[in-house]
Amino acid sequence: MLPSHKLIAKGHYTLKNVRLETGFEYENQEVIGTLTDLFCIEIANGKIIAIKANNAAEEAVDMKGRLMLPAFKDMHIHIDKTLFGLPWQALSPKRKTVADMIAYEQEIIPRLLTTSTARAEQLIALLQGYGTTYARTHFNVDPTSGLQSFENLLLALEHQKDSFQAELVAFPQHGLYYTDSAPIMKEVAKSDRVDFIGGLDPLSIDGSIEKPMEFTVQLALDNNKGIDIHLHEAGPSGMKTIQYLIDKAVENPQLQGKTFISHAFALAQLNAQEVEEIAEKLAFAKWVLLLLCHLKDVLCLFQH
């Protein structure tokens, strides 16, 4: 991404010395790389209108041989509340449990909110600098944040609307019932700007699988939203949560293709037959997994 990308994003201009892939490199009939060449790319109002032979002497923005790729989408990020833009902080050994982290966030969130719009814009600029122009971002919904995290994030996105787009997940980071977040979730779910109802680890945080998941599913149905769950729980409780959501997606076609889960550590512990069975169920429910397990767990899962 050009450092001056914001200055040239609009209007009519040409990039020269742009590297594009033109074909494959083979060895023993196997692809071992790609062939590339340099081109001039003519752009008008954010769209490519011509790809021409390279002319290094042309009056154009010089890309100096950089490879052009489609823009990226980051589908799992918390733009609203990172420490990005603040002095580096070491991880404290005192924060070992989910309860420890919730208590810590309750302490620091009031301070973070005072600068969260500016820091969100900094993080968006960082993403853009590496070629990301779209994100699914979660924002905290909890008694400490109220709706302020949501409102501050909307401001940051509004300031970057010409070059960065996002879909939003209302995320009860401190649990629906561990803290009294359910009423705030109901309020924010009415917003047209919210695309997904989030949730996480129902048993370990809220002490039940059915109660928080039933609330989440019904809230999504009532407000025509998708579902995006962050499930770190492994073993039987993790699989029970996955099965519960599969059943709800089968019962409610409007959730099909709009139900996501991240992390999904429980899947990495299944044997080959169990993987086949759950894969068939997920496909039938038109359900989407964002497998953000540890790399070794992902490899183990796909080796099955």
Short mmCIF file of C-alpha atoms in Angstrom, two decimals:
data_model
loop_
_atom_site.label_atom_id
_atom_site.label_comp_id
_atom_site.label_asym_id
_atom_site.label_seq_id
_atom_site.Cartn_x
_atom_site.Cartn_y
_atom_site.Cartn_z
CA MET A 1 0.00 0.00 0.00
CA LEU A 2 1.32 3.42 -0.87
CA PRO A 3 2.08 5.66 2.14
CA SER A 4 0.14 8.39 0.31
CA HIS A 5 -2.81 6.10 -0.55
CA LYS A 6 -5.35 8.48 0.94
CA LEU A 7 -4.14 11.27 -1.33
CA ILE A 8 -4.64 9.30 -4.53
CA ALA A 9 -7.63 7.11 -3.61
CA LYS A 10 -10.07 9.36 -5.49
CA GLY A 11 -9.97 10.76 -9.01
CA HIS A 12 -8.31 9.53 -12.18
CA TYR A 13 -4.66 8.45 -12.09
CA THR A 14 -2.17 5.84 -13.30
CA LEU A 15 0.24 3.58 -11.44
CA LYS A 16 3.40 2.46 -13.23
CA ASN A 17 5.91 -0.29 -12.50
CA VAL A 18 3.12 -2.37 -10.95
CA ARG A 19 3.95 -6.06 -10.63
CA LEU A 20 1.15 -8.47 -11.56
CA GLU A 21 1.12 -12.25 -11.66
CA THR A 22 0.83 -13.49 -15.27
CA GLY A 23 1.01 -17.27 -14.96
CA PHE A 24 2.45 -20.26 -13.15
CA GLU A 25 5.96 -21.70 -12.95
CA TYR A 26 6.04 -25.50 -13.17
CA GLU A 27 8.44 -28.24 -12.22
CA ASN A 28 7.51 -31.84 -13.07
CA GLN A 29 3.96 -30.67 -13.78
CA GLU A 30 3.64 -29.15 -10.30
CA VAL A 31 3.21 -25.43 -9.64
CA ILE A 32 6.25 -24.12 -7.77
CA GLY A 33 5.75 -20.39 -8.21
CA THR A 34 4.20 -17.63 -10.26
CA LEU A 35 5.42 -15.61 -13.22
CA THR A 36 5.16 -11.83 -13.01
CA ASP A 37 5.65 -8.76 -15.17
CA LEU A 38 5.39 -4.99 -14.79
CA PHE A 39 2.37 -3.02 -15.99
CA CYS A 40 0.72 0.38 -15.92
CA ILE A 41 -2.65 0.40 -14.16
CA GLU A 42 -5.17 3.15 -14.93
CA ILE A 43 -7.65 3.87 -12.12
CA ALA A 44 -10.72 6.09 -12.04
CA ASN A 45 -12.90 6.66 -8.98
CA GLY A 46 -11.44 3.71 -7.14
CA LYS A 47 -11.83 1.19 -9.99
CA ILE A 48 -9.29 -0.25 -12.42
CA ILE A 49 -10.31 0.79 -15.94
CA ALA A 50 -7.22 -0.34 -17.89
CA ILE A 51 -4.16 -2.57 -17.59
CA LYS A 52 -1.50 -1.53 -20.07
CA ALA A 53 2.06 -2.44 -20.97
CA ASN A 54 4.47 -0.83 -18.57
CA ASN A 55 5.97 2.51 -19.50
CA ALA A 56 8.60 3.54 -16.94
CA ALA A 57 8.77 7.03 -18.45
CA GLU A 58 5.05 7.73 -18.07
CA GLU A 59 3.91 10.51 -15.77
CA ALA A 60 2.39 8.29 -13.09
CA VAL A 61 2.71 7.12 -9.48
CA ASP A 62 5.76 4.86 -9.37
CA MET A 63 5.03 1.58 -7.56
CA LYS A 64 8.68 0.51 -7.90
CA GLY A 65 7.92 -3.11 -8.70
CA ARG A 66 5.56 -3.77 -5.81
CA LEU A 67 3.15 -6.68 -6.28
CA MET A 68 -0.52 -5.65 -6.64
CA LEU A 69 -3.02 -7.92 -4.90
CA PRO A 70 -6.75 -7.64 -4.16
CA ALA A 71 -7.50 -5.82 -0.92
CA PHE A 72 -7.70 -7.98 2.18
CA LYS A 73 -10.57 -8.47 4.62
CA ASP A 74 -9.87 -8.97 8.33
CA MET A 75 -12.85 -10.91 9.66
CA HIS A 76 -11.88 -11.08 13.34
CA ILE A 77 -10.62 -7.97 15.06
CA HIS A 78 -11.52 -5.81 18.07
CA ILE A 79 -10.79 -2.32 16.76
CA ASP A 80 -12.63 -0.65 19.63
CA LYS A 81 -10.52 -1.58 22.62
CA THR A 82 -6.95 -2.61 21.86
CA LEU A 83 -3.98 -0.93 23.57
CA PHE A 84 -2.62 0.10 20.16
CA GLY A 85 -1.31 3.65 20.30
CA LEU A 86 -0.51 3.46 24.01
CA PRO A 87 2.87 2.69 25.61
CA TRP A 88 3.82 -0.98 25.55
CA GLN A 89 2.60 -2.99 28.53
CA ALA A 90 3.86 -6.37 29.70
CA LEU A 91 1.35 -9.14 30.37
CA SER A 92 0.73 -9.37 34.09
CA PRO A 93 1.03 -12.81 35.72
CA LYS A 94 -1.85 -11.76 37.99
CA ARG A 95 -4.37 -12.08 35.13
CA LYS A 96 -4.75 -15.84 34.72
CA THR A 97 -8.49 -16.43 34.51
CA VAL A 98 -11.39 -15.00 32.54
CA ALA A 99 -12.66 -13.43 35.77
CA ASP A 100 -9.24 -11.78 36.24
CA MET A 101 -9.39 -10.32 32.73
CA ILE A 102 -12.94 -9.05 33.17
CA ALA A 103 -11.97 -7.33 36.42
CA TYR A 104 -8.94 -5.80 34.71
CA GLU A 105 -11.03 -4.50 31.81
CA GLN A 106 -13.59 -3.01 34.18
CA GLU A 107 -10.72 -1.06 35.68
CA ILE A 108 -9.09 0.21 32.49
CA ILE A 109 -12.05 0.65 30.09
CA PRO A 110 -13.07 4.10 31.44
CA ARG A 111 -9.56 5.37 30.64
CA LEU A 112 -9.41 3.61 27.26
CA LEU A 113 -12.70 5.12 26.16
CA THR A 114 -11.30 8.65 26.40
CA THR A 115 -8.96 7.93 23.46
CA SER A 116 -10.63 4.96 21.77
CA THR A 117 -11.80 6.86 18.67
CA ALA A 118 -8.34 8.21 17.88
CA ARG A 119 -6.67 4.86 18.58
CA ALA A 120 -9.23 3.02 16.45
CA GLU A 121 -8.34 5.35 13.58
CA GLN A 122 -4.65 4.57 14.14
CA LEU A 123 -5.37 0.86 14.00
CA ILE A 124 -7.46 1.26 10.85
CA ALA A 125 -4.54 3.13 9.26
CA LEU A 126 -2.23 0.26 10.23
CA LEU A 127 -4.59 -2.25 8.61
CA GLN A 128 -4.81 -0.13 5.47
CA GLY A 129 -1.03 0.10 5.33
CA TYR A 130 -0.91 -3.67 4.92
CA GLY A 131 -3.66 -3.79 2.31
CA THR A 132 -6.77 -4.38 4.43
CA THR A 133 -9.77 -2.27 3.49
CA TYR A 134 -12.60 -4.22 5.16
CA ALA A 135 -13.08 -5.77 8.58
CA ARG A 136 -15.55 -7.50 10.79
CA THR A 137 -14.91 -5.77 14.08
CA HIS A 138 -16.34 -6.58 17.48
CA PHE A 139 -17.13 -3.91 20.03
CA ASN A 140 -17.59 -4.33 23.76
CA VAL A 141 -21.09 -4.34 25.17
CA ASP A 142 -20.90 -4.41 28.96
CA PRO A 143 -22.03 -2.32 31.96
CA THR A 144 -18.66 -0.54 32.11
CA SER A 145 -18.62 0.47 28.43
CA GLY A 146 -22.36 0.95 28.02
CA LEU A 147 -22.85 2.10 24.44
CA GLN A 148 -19.80 4.36 24.42
CA SER A 149 -17.46 1.81 22.85
CA PHE A 150 -19.97 1.39 20.03
CA GLU A 151 -20.43 5.14 19.58
CA ASN A 152 -16.68 5.85 19.58
CA LEU A 153 -16.07 3.10 17.03
CA LEU A 154 -18.78 4.51 14.76
CA LEU A 155 -17.02 7.88 14.85
CA ALA A 156 -13.72 6.32 13.82
CA LEU A 157 -15.37 4.42 10.97
CA GLU A 158 -17.20 7.54 9.83
CA HIS A 159 -13.90 9.41 9.63
CA GLN A 160 -12.46 6.60 7.44
CA LYS A 161 -15.59 5.79 5.42
CA ASP A 162 -14.08 6.70 2.05
CA SER A 163 -11.33 4.08 2.30
CA PHE A 164 -12.36 1.53 4.93
CA GLN A 165 -15.57 -0.44 5.48
CA ALA A 166 -16.65 -2.66 8.36
CA GLU A 167 -19.40 -4.90 9.61
CA LEU A 168 -20.00 -4.78 13.35
CA VAL A 169 -20.50 -7.42 16.02
CA ALA A 170 -22.15 -6.47 19.33
CA PHE A 171 -19.95 -8.45 21.70
CA PRO A 172 -20.77 -9.19 25.39
CA GLN A 173 -17.11 -9.54 26.32
CA HIS A 174 -17.91 -9.75 30.05
CA GLY A 175 -20.67 -12.32 29.64
CA LEU A 176 -24.38 -11.79 29.29
CA TYR A 177 -25.18 -12.66 32.88
CA TYR A 178 -21.78 -12.71 34.62
CA THR A 179 -22.21 -8.96 34.28
CA ASP A 180 -25.62 -7.48 33.53
CA SER A 181 -25.02 -7.07 29.80
CA ALA A 182 -28.22 -8.59 28.38
CA PRO A 183 -30.30 -5.36 28.60
CA ILE A 184 -27.58 -3.37 26.80
CA MET A 185 -27.34 -6.07 24.13
CA LYS A 186 -31.09 -5.75 23.54
CA GLU A 187 -30.72 -2.00 23.13
CA VAL A 188 -27.77 -2.02 20.74
CA ALA A 189 -29.21 -4.87 18.65
CA LYS A 190 -31.89 -2.48 17.39
CA SER A 191 -29.26 -0.42 15.55
CA ASP A 192 -29.11 -0.78 11.77
CA ARG A 193 -25.35 -0.41 12.06
CA VAL A 194 -24.99 -3.71 13.94
CA ASP A 195 -24.68 -6.78 11.70
CA PHE A 196 -24.03 -9.63 14.15
CA ILE A 197 -24.89 -10.65 17.69
CA GLY A 198 -21.77 -11.90 19.41
CA GLY A 199 -21.17 -14.29 22.26
CA LEU A 200 -18.46 -16.29 23.95
CA ASP A 201 -17.82 -19.35 26.13
CA PRO A 202 -21.32 -19.64 27.60
CA LEU A 203 -20.61 -22.34 30.19
CA SER A 204 -17.35 -21.03 31.63
CA ILE A 205 -18.49 -17.40 31.78
CA ASP A 206 -22.26 -17.50 32.28
CA GLY A 207 -22.52 -20.93 33.89
CA SER A 208 -24.89 -22.37 31.28
CA ILE A 209 -24.90 -23.25 27.60
CA GLU A 210 -28.63 -23.05 26.92
CA LYS A 211 -29.54 -19.78 28.64
CA PRO A 212 -26.97 -17.43 26.98
CA MET A 213 -27.15 -19.22 23.62
CA GLU A 214 -30.95 -19.07 23.61
CA PHE A 215 -30.77 -15.34 24.34
CA THR A 216 -28.19 -14.82 21.58
CA VAL A 217 -30.14 -16.77 18.94
CA GLN A 218 -33.44 -15.10 19.78
CA LEU A 219 -31.88 -11.64 19.75
CA ALA A 220 -30.43 -12.32 16.31
CA LEU A 221 -33.78 -13.59 15.02
CA ASP A 222 -35.76 -10.71 16.50
CA ASN A 223 -33.46 -8.11 14.92
CA ASN A 224 -32.54 -9.89 11.66
CA LYS A 225 -28.85 -10.19 12.55
CA GLY A 226 -26.21 -12.84 12.07
CA ILE A 227 -24.42 -14.64 14.91
CA ASP A 228 -20.68 -14.58 15.64
CA ILE A 229 -19.52 -16.65 18.61
CA HIS A 230 -15.99 -16.81 20.03
CA LEU A 231 -15.76 -20.30 21.47
CA HIS A 232 -12.57 -21.19 23.32
CA GLU A 233 -14.15 -23.99 25.37
CA ALA A 234 -12.81 -27.40 24.39
CA GLY A 235 -14.19 -30.85 25.10
CA PRO A 236 -17.87 -31.71 25.64
CA SER A 237 -19.03 -28.19 26.54
CA GLY A 238 -17.51 -26.74 23.37
CA MET A 239 -19.07 -29.42 21.18
CA LYS A 240 -22.42 -29.04 22.93
CA THR A 241 -22.41 -25.32 22.12
CA ILE A 242 -21.53 -26.02 18.48
CA GLN A 243 -24.31 -28.63 18.23
CA TYR A 244 -26.81 -26.24 19.83
CA LEU A 245 -26.06 -23.58 17.22
CA ILE A 246 -26.21 -26.11 14.38
CA ASP A 247 -29.68 -27.15 15.55
CA LYS A 248 -30.84 -23.54 15.73
CA ALA A 249 -29.53 -22.81 12.23
CA VAL A 250 -31.42 -25.84 10.90
CA GLU A 251 -34.60 -24.71 12.67
CA ASN A 252 -34.24 -21.11 11.47
CA PRO A 253 -33.18 -20.82 7.80
CA GLN A 254 -32.58 -17.07 8.19
CA LEU A 255 -29.51 -17.95 10.29
CA GLN A 256 -28.01 -20.19 7.61
CA GLY A 257 -24.91 -18.64 6.07
CA LYS A 258 -24.99 -16.00 8.80
CA THR A 259 -23.79 -18.06 11.78
CA PHE A 260 -20.06 -17.99 12.52
CA ILE A 261 -17.77 -19.35 15.19
CA SER A 262 -14.16 -18.43 15.86
CA HIS A 263 -11.44 -20.39 17.66
CA ALA A 264 -13.52 -23.60 17.91
CA PHE A 265 -10.84 -25.41 19.91
CA ALA A 266 -13.23 -28.31 20.56
CA LEU A 267 -13.04 -29.39 16.91
CA ALA A 268 -9.31 -30.03 17.13
CA GLN A 269 -9.91 -32.80 19.68
CA LEU A 270 -12.23 -34.89 17.50
CA ASN A 271 -11.27 -38.18 15.88
CA ALA A 272 -11.61 -38.82 12.15
CA GLN A 273 -15.15 -40.18 12.29
CA GLU A 274 -16.35 -37.35 14.53
CA VAL A 275 -14.83 -34.78 12.16
CA GLU A 276 -16.72 -36.32 9.24
CA GLU A 277 -19.98 -36.30 11.15
CA ILE A 278 -19.68 -32.69 12.34
CA ALA A 279 -18.58 -31.53 8.88
CA GLU A 280 -21.75 -33.02 7.37
CA LYS A 281 -23.89 -31.31 10.00
CA LEU A 282 -22.18 -27.96 9.44
CA ALA A 283 -22.64 -28.24 5.69
CA PHE A 284 -26.31 -29.14 6.07
CA ALA A 285 -26.88 -26.12 8.32
CA LYS A 286 -24.91 -23.89 5.90
CA TRP A 287 -22.84 -22.92 8.88
CA VAL A 288 -19.50 -21.10 8.71
CA LEU A 289 -16.47 -21.71 10.90
CA LEU A 290 -13.60 -19.28 11.32
CA LEU A 291 -11.03 -21.76 12.56
CA LEU A 292 -8.63 -19.70 14.61
CA CYS A 293 -7.23 -22.57 16.63
CA HIS A 294 -3.53 -22.99 17.27
CA LEU A 295 -1.78 -23.95 14.04
CA LYS A 296 -0.94 -27.46 15.26
CA ASP A 297 -4.59 -28.04 16.16
CA VAL A 298 -5.76 -26.84 12.74
CA LEU A 299 -3.30 -29.14 10.99
CA CYS A 300 -4.42 -32.01 13.19
CA LEU A 301 -8.05 -31.32 12.31
CA PHE A 302 -7.49 -31.19 8.55
CA GLN A 303 -5.20 -34.24 8.57
CA HIS A 304 -8.32 -36.18 9.60
#
